[in-house]
CSV table of C-alpha atoms in Angstrom, one decimal:
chain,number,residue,atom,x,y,z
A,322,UNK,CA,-50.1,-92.8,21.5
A,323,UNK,CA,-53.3,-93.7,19.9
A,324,UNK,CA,-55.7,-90.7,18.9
A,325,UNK,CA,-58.7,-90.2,16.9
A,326,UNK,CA,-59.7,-87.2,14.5
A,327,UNK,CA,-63.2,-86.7,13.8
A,328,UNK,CA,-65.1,-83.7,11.9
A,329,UNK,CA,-66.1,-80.7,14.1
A,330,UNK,CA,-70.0,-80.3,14.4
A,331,UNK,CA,-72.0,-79.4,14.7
A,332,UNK,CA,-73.5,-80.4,11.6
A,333,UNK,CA,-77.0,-79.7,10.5
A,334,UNK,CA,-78.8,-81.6,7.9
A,335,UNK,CA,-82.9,-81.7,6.6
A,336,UNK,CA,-84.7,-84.9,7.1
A,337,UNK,CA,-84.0,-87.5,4.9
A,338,UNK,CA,-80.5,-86.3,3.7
A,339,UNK,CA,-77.7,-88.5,3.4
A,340,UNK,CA,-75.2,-88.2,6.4
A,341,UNK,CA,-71.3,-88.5,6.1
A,342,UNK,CA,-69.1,-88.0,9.5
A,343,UNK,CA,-65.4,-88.4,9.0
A,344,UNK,CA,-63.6,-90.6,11.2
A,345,UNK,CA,-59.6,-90.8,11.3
A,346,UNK,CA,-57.4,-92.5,13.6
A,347,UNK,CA,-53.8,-93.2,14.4
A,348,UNK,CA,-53.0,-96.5,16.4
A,349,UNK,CA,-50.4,-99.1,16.2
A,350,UNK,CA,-51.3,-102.9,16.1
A,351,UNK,CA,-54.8,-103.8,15.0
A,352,UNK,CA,-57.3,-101.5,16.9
A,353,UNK,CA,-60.9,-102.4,16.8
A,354,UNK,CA,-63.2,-99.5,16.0
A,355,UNK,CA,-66.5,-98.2,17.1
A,356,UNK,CA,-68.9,-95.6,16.4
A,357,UNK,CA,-71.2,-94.3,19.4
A,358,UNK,CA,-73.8,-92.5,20.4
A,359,UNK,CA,-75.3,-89.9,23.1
A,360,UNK,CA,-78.8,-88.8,23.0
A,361,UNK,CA,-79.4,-85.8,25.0
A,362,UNK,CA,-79.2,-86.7,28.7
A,363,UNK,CA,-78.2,-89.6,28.2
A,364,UNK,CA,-75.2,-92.3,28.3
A,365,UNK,CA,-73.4,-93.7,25.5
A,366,UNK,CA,-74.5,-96.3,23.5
A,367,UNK,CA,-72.6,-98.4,21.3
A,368,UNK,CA,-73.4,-98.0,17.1
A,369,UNK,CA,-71.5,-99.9,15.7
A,370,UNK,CA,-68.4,-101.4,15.3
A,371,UNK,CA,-65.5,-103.1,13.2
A,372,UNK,CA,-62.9,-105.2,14.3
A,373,UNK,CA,-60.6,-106.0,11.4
A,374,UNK,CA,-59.2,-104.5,8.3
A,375,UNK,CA,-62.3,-104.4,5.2
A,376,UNK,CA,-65.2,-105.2,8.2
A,377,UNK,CA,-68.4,-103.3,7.5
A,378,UNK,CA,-70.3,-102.6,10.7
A,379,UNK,CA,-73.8,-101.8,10.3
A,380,UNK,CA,-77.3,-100.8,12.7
A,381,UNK,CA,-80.5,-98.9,12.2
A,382,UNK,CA,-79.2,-98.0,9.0
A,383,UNK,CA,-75.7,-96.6,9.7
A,384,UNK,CA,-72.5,-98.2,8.4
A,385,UNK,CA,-69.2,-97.6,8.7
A,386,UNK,CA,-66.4,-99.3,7.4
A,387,UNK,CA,-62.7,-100.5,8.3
A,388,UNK,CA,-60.4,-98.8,5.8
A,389,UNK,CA,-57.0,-100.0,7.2
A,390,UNK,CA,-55.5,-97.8,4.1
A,391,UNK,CA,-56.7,-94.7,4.7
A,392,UNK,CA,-57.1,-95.1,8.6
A,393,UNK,CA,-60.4,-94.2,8.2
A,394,UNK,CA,-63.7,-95.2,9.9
A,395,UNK,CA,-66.2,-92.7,8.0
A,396,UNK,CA,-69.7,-93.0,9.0
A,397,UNK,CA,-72.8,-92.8,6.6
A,398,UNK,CA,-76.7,-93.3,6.6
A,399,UNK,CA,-78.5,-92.4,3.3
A,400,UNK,CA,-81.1,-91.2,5.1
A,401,UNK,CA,-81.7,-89.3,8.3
A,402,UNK,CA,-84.2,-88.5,10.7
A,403,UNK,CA,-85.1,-86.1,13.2
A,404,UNK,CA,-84.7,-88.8,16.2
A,405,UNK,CA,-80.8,-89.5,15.1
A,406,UNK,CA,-80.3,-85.7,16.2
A,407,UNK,CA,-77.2,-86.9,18.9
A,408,UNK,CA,-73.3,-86.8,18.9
A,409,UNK,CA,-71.6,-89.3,17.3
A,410,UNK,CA,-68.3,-90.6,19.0
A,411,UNK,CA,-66.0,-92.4,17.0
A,412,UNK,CA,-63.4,-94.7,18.9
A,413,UNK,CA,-61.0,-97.3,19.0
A,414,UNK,CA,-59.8,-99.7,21.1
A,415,UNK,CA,-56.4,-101.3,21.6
A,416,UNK,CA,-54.7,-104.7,21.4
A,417,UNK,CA,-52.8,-104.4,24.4
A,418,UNK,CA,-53.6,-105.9,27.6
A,419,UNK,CA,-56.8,-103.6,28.9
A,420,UNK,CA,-57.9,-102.6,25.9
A,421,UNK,CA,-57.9,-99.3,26.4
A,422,UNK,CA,-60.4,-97.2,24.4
A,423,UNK,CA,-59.6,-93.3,22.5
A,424,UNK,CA,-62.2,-91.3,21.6
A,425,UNK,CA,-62.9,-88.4,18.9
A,426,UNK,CA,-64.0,-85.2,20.5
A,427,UNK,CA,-67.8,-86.1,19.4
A,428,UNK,CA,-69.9,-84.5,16.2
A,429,UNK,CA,-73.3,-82.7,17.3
A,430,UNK,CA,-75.9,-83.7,14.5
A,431,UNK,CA,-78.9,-82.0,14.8
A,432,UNK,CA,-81.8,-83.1,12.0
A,433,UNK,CA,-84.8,-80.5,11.6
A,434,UNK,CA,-88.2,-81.9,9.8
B,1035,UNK,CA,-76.0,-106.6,25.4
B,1036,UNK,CA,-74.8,-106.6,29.0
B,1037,UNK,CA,-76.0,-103.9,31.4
B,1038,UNK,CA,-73.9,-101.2,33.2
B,1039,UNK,CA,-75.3,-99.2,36.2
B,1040,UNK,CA,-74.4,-96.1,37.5
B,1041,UNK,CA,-75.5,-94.1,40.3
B,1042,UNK,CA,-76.9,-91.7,41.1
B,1043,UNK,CA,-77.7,-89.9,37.5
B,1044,UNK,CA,-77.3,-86.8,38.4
B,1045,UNK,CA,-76.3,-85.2,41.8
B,1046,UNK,CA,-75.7,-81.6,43.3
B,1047,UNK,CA,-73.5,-81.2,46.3
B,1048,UNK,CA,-71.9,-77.6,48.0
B,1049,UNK,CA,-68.2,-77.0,47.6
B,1050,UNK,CA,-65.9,-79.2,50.1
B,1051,UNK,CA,-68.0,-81.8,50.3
B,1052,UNK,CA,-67.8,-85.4,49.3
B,1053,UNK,CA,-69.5,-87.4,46.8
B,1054,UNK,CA,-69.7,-91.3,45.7
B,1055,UNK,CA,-70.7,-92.6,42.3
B,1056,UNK,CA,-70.9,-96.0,41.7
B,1057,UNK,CA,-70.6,-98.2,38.6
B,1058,UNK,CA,-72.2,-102.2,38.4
B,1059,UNK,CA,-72.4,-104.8,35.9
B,1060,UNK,CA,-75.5,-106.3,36.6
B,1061,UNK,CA,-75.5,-109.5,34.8
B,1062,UNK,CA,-71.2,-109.9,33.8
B,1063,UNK,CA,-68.2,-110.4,36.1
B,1064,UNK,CA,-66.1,-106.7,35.1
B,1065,UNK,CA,-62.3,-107.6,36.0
B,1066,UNK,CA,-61.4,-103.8,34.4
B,1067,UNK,CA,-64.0,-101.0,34.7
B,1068,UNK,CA,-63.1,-97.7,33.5
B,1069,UNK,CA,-63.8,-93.9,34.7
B,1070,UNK,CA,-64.2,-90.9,32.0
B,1071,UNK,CA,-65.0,-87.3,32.5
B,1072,UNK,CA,-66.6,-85.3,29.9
B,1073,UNK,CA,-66.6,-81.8,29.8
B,1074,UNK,CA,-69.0,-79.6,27.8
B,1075,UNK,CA,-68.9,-80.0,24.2
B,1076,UNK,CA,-65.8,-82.0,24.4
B,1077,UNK,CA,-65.2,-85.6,24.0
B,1078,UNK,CA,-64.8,-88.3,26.9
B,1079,UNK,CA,-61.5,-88.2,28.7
B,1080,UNK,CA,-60.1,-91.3,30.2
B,1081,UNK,CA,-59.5,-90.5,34.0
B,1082,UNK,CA,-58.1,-94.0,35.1
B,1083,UNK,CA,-58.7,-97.8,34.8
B,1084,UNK,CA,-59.3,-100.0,38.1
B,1085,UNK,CA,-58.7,-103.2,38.3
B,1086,UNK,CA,-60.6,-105.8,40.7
B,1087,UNK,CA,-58.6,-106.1,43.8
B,1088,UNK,CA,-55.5,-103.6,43.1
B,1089,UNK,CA,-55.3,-100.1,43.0
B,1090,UNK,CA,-56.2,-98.1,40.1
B,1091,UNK,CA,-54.2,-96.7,37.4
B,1092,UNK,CA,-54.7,-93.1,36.7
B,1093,UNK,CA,-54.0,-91.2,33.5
B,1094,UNK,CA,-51.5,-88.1,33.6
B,1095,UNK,CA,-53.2,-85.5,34.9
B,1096,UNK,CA,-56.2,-86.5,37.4
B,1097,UNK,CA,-55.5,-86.5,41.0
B,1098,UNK,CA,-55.6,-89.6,42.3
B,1099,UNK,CA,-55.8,-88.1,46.1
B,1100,UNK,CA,-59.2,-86.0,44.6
B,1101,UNK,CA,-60.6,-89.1,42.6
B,1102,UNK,CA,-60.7,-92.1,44.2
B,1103,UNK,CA,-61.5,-95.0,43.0
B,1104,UNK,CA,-62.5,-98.2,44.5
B,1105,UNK,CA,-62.9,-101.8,42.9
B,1106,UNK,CA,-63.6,-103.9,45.4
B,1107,UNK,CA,-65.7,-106.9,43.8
B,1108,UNK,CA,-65.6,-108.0,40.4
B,1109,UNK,CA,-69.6,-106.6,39.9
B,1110,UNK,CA,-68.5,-103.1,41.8
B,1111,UNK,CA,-66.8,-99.7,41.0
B,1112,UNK,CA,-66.8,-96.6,43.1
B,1113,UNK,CA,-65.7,-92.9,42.4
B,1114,UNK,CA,-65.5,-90.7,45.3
B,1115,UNK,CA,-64.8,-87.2,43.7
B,1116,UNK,CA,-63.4,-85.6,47.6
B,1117,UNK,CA,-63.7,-81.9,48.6
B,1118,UNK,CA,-65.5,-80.9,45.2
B,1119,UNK,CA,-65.3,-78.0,43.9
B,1120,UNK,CA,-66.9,-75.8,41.0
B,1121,UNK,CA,-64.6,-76.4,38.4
B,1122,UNK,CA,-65.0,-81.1,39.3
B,1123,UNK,CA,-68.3,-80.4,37.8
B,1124,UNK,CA,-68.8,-82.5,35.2
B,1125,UNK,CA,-70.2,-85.5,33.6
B,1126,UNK,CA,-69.1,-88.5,34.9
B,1127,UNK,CA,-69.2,-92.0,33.1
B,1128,UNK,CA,-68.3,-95.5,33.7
B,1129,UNK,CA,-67.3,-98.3,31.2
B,1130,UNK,CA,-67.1,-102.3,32.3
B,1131,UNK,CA,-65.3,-105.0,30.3
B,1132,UNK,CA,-64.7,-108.4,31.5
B,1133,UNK,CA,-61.1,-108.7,30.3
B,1134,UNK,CA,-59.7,-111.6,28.7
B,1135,UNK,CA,-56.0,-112.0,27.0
B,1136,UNK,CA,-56.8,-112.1,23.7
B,1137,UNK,CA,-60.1,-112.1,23.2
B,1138,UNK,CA,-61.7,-108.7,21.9
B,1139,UNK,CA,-64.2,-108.1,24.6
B,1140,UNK,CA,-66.6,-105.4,24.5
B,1141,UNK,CA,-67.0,-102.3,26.7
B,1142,UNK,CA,-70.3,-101.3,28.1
B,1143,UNK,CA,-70.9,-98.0,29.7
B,1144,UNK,CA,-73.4,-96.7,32.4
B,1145,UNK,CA,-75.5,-93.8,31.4
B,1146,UNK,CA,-73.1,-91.8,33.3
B,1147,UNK,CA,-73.6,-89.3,36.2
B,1148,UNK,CA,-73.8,-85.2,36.1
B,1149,UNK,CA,-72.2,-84.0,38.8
B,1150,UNK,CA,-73.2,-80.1,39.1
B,1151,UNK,CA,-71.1,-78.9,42.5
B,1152,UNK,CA,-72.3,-75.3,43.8
């Protein structure tokens, strides 16, 4: 079945650092991915997202993109701050008939000033 | 984007009893919504997927007797968690889609419900 591999957290990075999270996933036909996030008490909230092979997705200054190649969905920001302290979900969803979505087991990011 | 509702956000109920969440799309028709559970420090597990007007479809694993779900309208979800104990403590979150063969529809999720069950 589908699954999805993401980097254990958490991880803890200075203000203004550059952020990687790495991303893998194993799915047949032509998942669409996403990237989430949970502030603290909170629901999720959707990122960003690809839905094809080479697509970029991009918001508030996080990209991510499609690698079809690799399997990989590796997300970045060049430069974090203190209020994108959160996990990071990364996810897929299939082609089949509901669309049924995977998720990583979350990365903890946690940005001190 | 559209807008998922859940309630209540957070509840606290004593051991055997009963509790209802509930999951709306207030501004899309949802003909799939979907139930997760999310334990502490782990990621969201898919519980089961209910479809409007038929019974829901549970993954391996959850009780279907203990979790029941409801999908009566196409704006409407329900989880009754029955005879909760402890360890059902949890946090609880829905996701709506409207569903089209397809077509690559988005999900949107409620801001999910903390169950805490003493």
């Amino acid at each position: 079945g589908d699954s999805v591999t993401q980097m254990e957290g958490p991880v803890t990075l200075s203000e203004e650092a550059f952020l990687t999270i790495n991303c893998t996933y194993t799915a047949t036909g032509y998942p669409s991915l996403f990237w989430y996030v949970q502030y603290p008490g909170e629901g999720l909230q959707l990122l960003l997202k690809a839905t094809k092979a080479d697509d970029k997705g991009s918001n508030k200054g996080f990209e991510a993109t499609y690698r079809k190649e690799t399997t990989s969905f590796h997300l970045e920001k060049g430069s974090v701050q203190v209020s994108d302290s959160a996990v990071y979900f990364c996810a897929l969803k299939d082609s089949g008939g509901y669309q049924k979505v995977t998720f990583g087991t979350g990365t903890k990011l946690q940005v001190i000033p | 984007g559209a807008v998922v509702s859940q309630h209540p956000s957070w509840v606290i109920c004593k051991s055997g009893t009963s509790v209802k969440i509930e999951c709306r799309s207030l501004d899309f028709q949802a003909t799939t919504m979907f139930w997760y559970r999310q334990f502490p420090k782990q990621s969201l597990m898919l519980m089961a997927t209910s479809n409007e007007g038929s019974k829901a479809t549970y993954e391996q694993g959850v009780e279907k007797d203990k979790f029941l779900i409801n999908h009566a309208s196409l704006t409407l979800s329900t989880l009754t968690v029955t005879s909760a104990h402890p360890e059902d403590s949890s946090f609880y979150i829905c996701s709506a889609r409207r569903v089209i063969v397809g077509v690559n529809t988005e999900a949107f999720f409620g801001q999910g419900t903390r169950l805490t069950v003493v």
